[in-house]
XYZ file of C-alpha atoms in Angstrom:
129
model
C 0.343 19.219 -41.704
C 3.452 19.312 -39.533
C 2.266 22.194 -37.332
C -0.960 20.407 -36.458
C 0.892 17.221 -35.478
C 3.276 19.199 -33.280
C 0.357 20.933 -31.537
C -1.315 17.577 -30.867
C 1.933 16.203 -29.446
C 2.316 19.264 -27.210
C -1.257 18.913 -25.946
C -0.753 15.217 -25.232
C 2.503 15.998 -23.422
C 0.759 18.610 -21.275
C -2.139 16.224 -20.522
C 0.285 13.534 -19.380
C 2.056 15.922 -17.018
C -1.241 17.275 -15.682
C -2.482 13.722 -15.058
C 0.763 12.970 -13.233
C 0.263 16.063 -11.089
C -3.352 15.110 -10.280
C -2.199 11.645 -9.241
C 0.452 13.168 -7.000
C -2.104 15.474 -5.397
C -4.423 12.514 -4.760
C -1.601 10.737 -2.919
C -0.871 13.882 -0.905
C -4.560 14.268 0.050
C -4.642 10.663 1.213
C -1.453 11.159 3.215
C -2.859 14.286 4.850
C -5.998 12.343 5.782
C -3.876 9.581 7.343
C -1.791 12.099 9.278
C -4.842 13.990 10.502
C -6.790 10.887 11.486
C -3.777 9.399 13.255
C -3.211 12.585 15.255
C -6.928 12.799 16.100
C -7.060 9.215 17.358
C -3.910 9.790 19.392
C -5.225 12.944 21.033
C -8.621 11.405 21.838
C -7.109 8.239 23.293
C -4.732 10.291 25.465
C -7.624 12.521 26.524
C -9.686 9.507 27.563
C -6.713 7.972 29.383
C -6.160 11.180 31.365
C -9.809 11.907 32.173
C -10.821 8.342 32.981
C -8.247 7.982 35.753
C -8.498 4.937 37.930
C -12.198 4.417 37.235
C -11.381 2.773 33.909
C -10.889 -0.948 33.903
C -7.464 -2.266 32.919
C -8.616 -3.832 29.641
C -10.146 -0.644 28.269
C -7.112 1.392 29.373
C -4.935 -1.072 27.482
C -7.150 -0.666 24.417
C -6.740 3.118 24.613
C -2.948 2.750 24.833
C -3.044 0.430 21.822
C -5.096 3.018 19.922
C -2.425 5.615 20.653
C 0.188 3.260 19.216
C -1.928 2.475 16.160
C -2.393 6.169 15.537
C 1.385 6.624 15.509
C 1.487 3.940 12.832
C -1.055 5.872 10.782
C 1.058 9.018 11.033
C 4.166 7.087 9.953
C 2.230 5.542 7.052
C 1.085 9.019 6.001
C 4.657 10.308 6.080
C 5.863 7.315 4.051
C 3.081 7.898 1.525
C 4.152 11.523 1.076
C 7.757 10.459 0.419
C 6.651 7.696 -1.970
C 4.304 10.079 -3.810
C 7.094 12.602 -4.340
C 9.486 9.939 -5.626
C 6.790 8.503 -7.894
C 5.927 11.951 -9.260
C 9.552 12.719 -10.140
C 10.101 9.285 -11.750
C 6.905 9.599 -13.798
C 7.713 13.165 -14.883
C 11.172 12.128 -16.091
C 9.736 9.125 -17.930
C 7.108 11.338 -19.601
C 9.846 13.780 -20.649
C 11.812 10.926 -22.225
C 8.675 9.450 -23.803
C 9.224 6.153 -21.936
C 6.472 6.200 -19.313
C 5.207 2.791 -18.245
C 2.851 2.231 -15.291
C 4.540 0.734 -12.219
C 2.193 -2.168 -11.602
C 4.485 -3.873 -9.091
C 4.547 -0.816 -6.809
C 0.758 -0.526 -7.012
C 0.306 -4.205 -6.136
C 2.804 -4.026 -3.252
C 1.183 -0.895 -1.834
C -2.287 -2.414 -2.193
C -1.202 -5.643 -0.495
C 0.432 -3.712 2.357
C -2.725 -1.689 2.953
C -4.867 -4.825 2.789
C -2.661 -6.559 5.356
C -2.742 -3.467 7.575
C -6.531 -3.427 7.355
C -6.733 -7.143 8.145
C -4.445 -6.665 11.156
C -6.674 -3.799 12.318
C -9.794 -5.964 12.091
C -8.077 -8.743 14.038
C -6.894 -6.240 16.661
C -10.380 -4.740 16.957
C -12.142 -8.045 17.516
C -9.406 -9.568 19.681
C -9.418 -6.624 22.121
């Protein structure tokens, strides 16, 4: 039955686009979390720097300044993730439309490795300070 096959193809097409949209929204949620957490860390570290005054030892003041810098990195990472998510969404949508979608394993591995290295650097920074 040709009509049945066409309906199945249409449903599969819609499912693929909806899955692409859910993936995009997951990236956006993660980016929003990074942005929010980075801003929160920045504000708290600045608050502690201002309220502590001269009573704070030099090492802990330096740690608070470093936290403010790390939080800026989190905000930049969140912004980059939003841009990457939008580009990925558009590329995937076009590939689905053409019927040529293939997962981008290299991008996933690069992004995973970058986050792992960022996490490792954070652990080193935490224990070295």
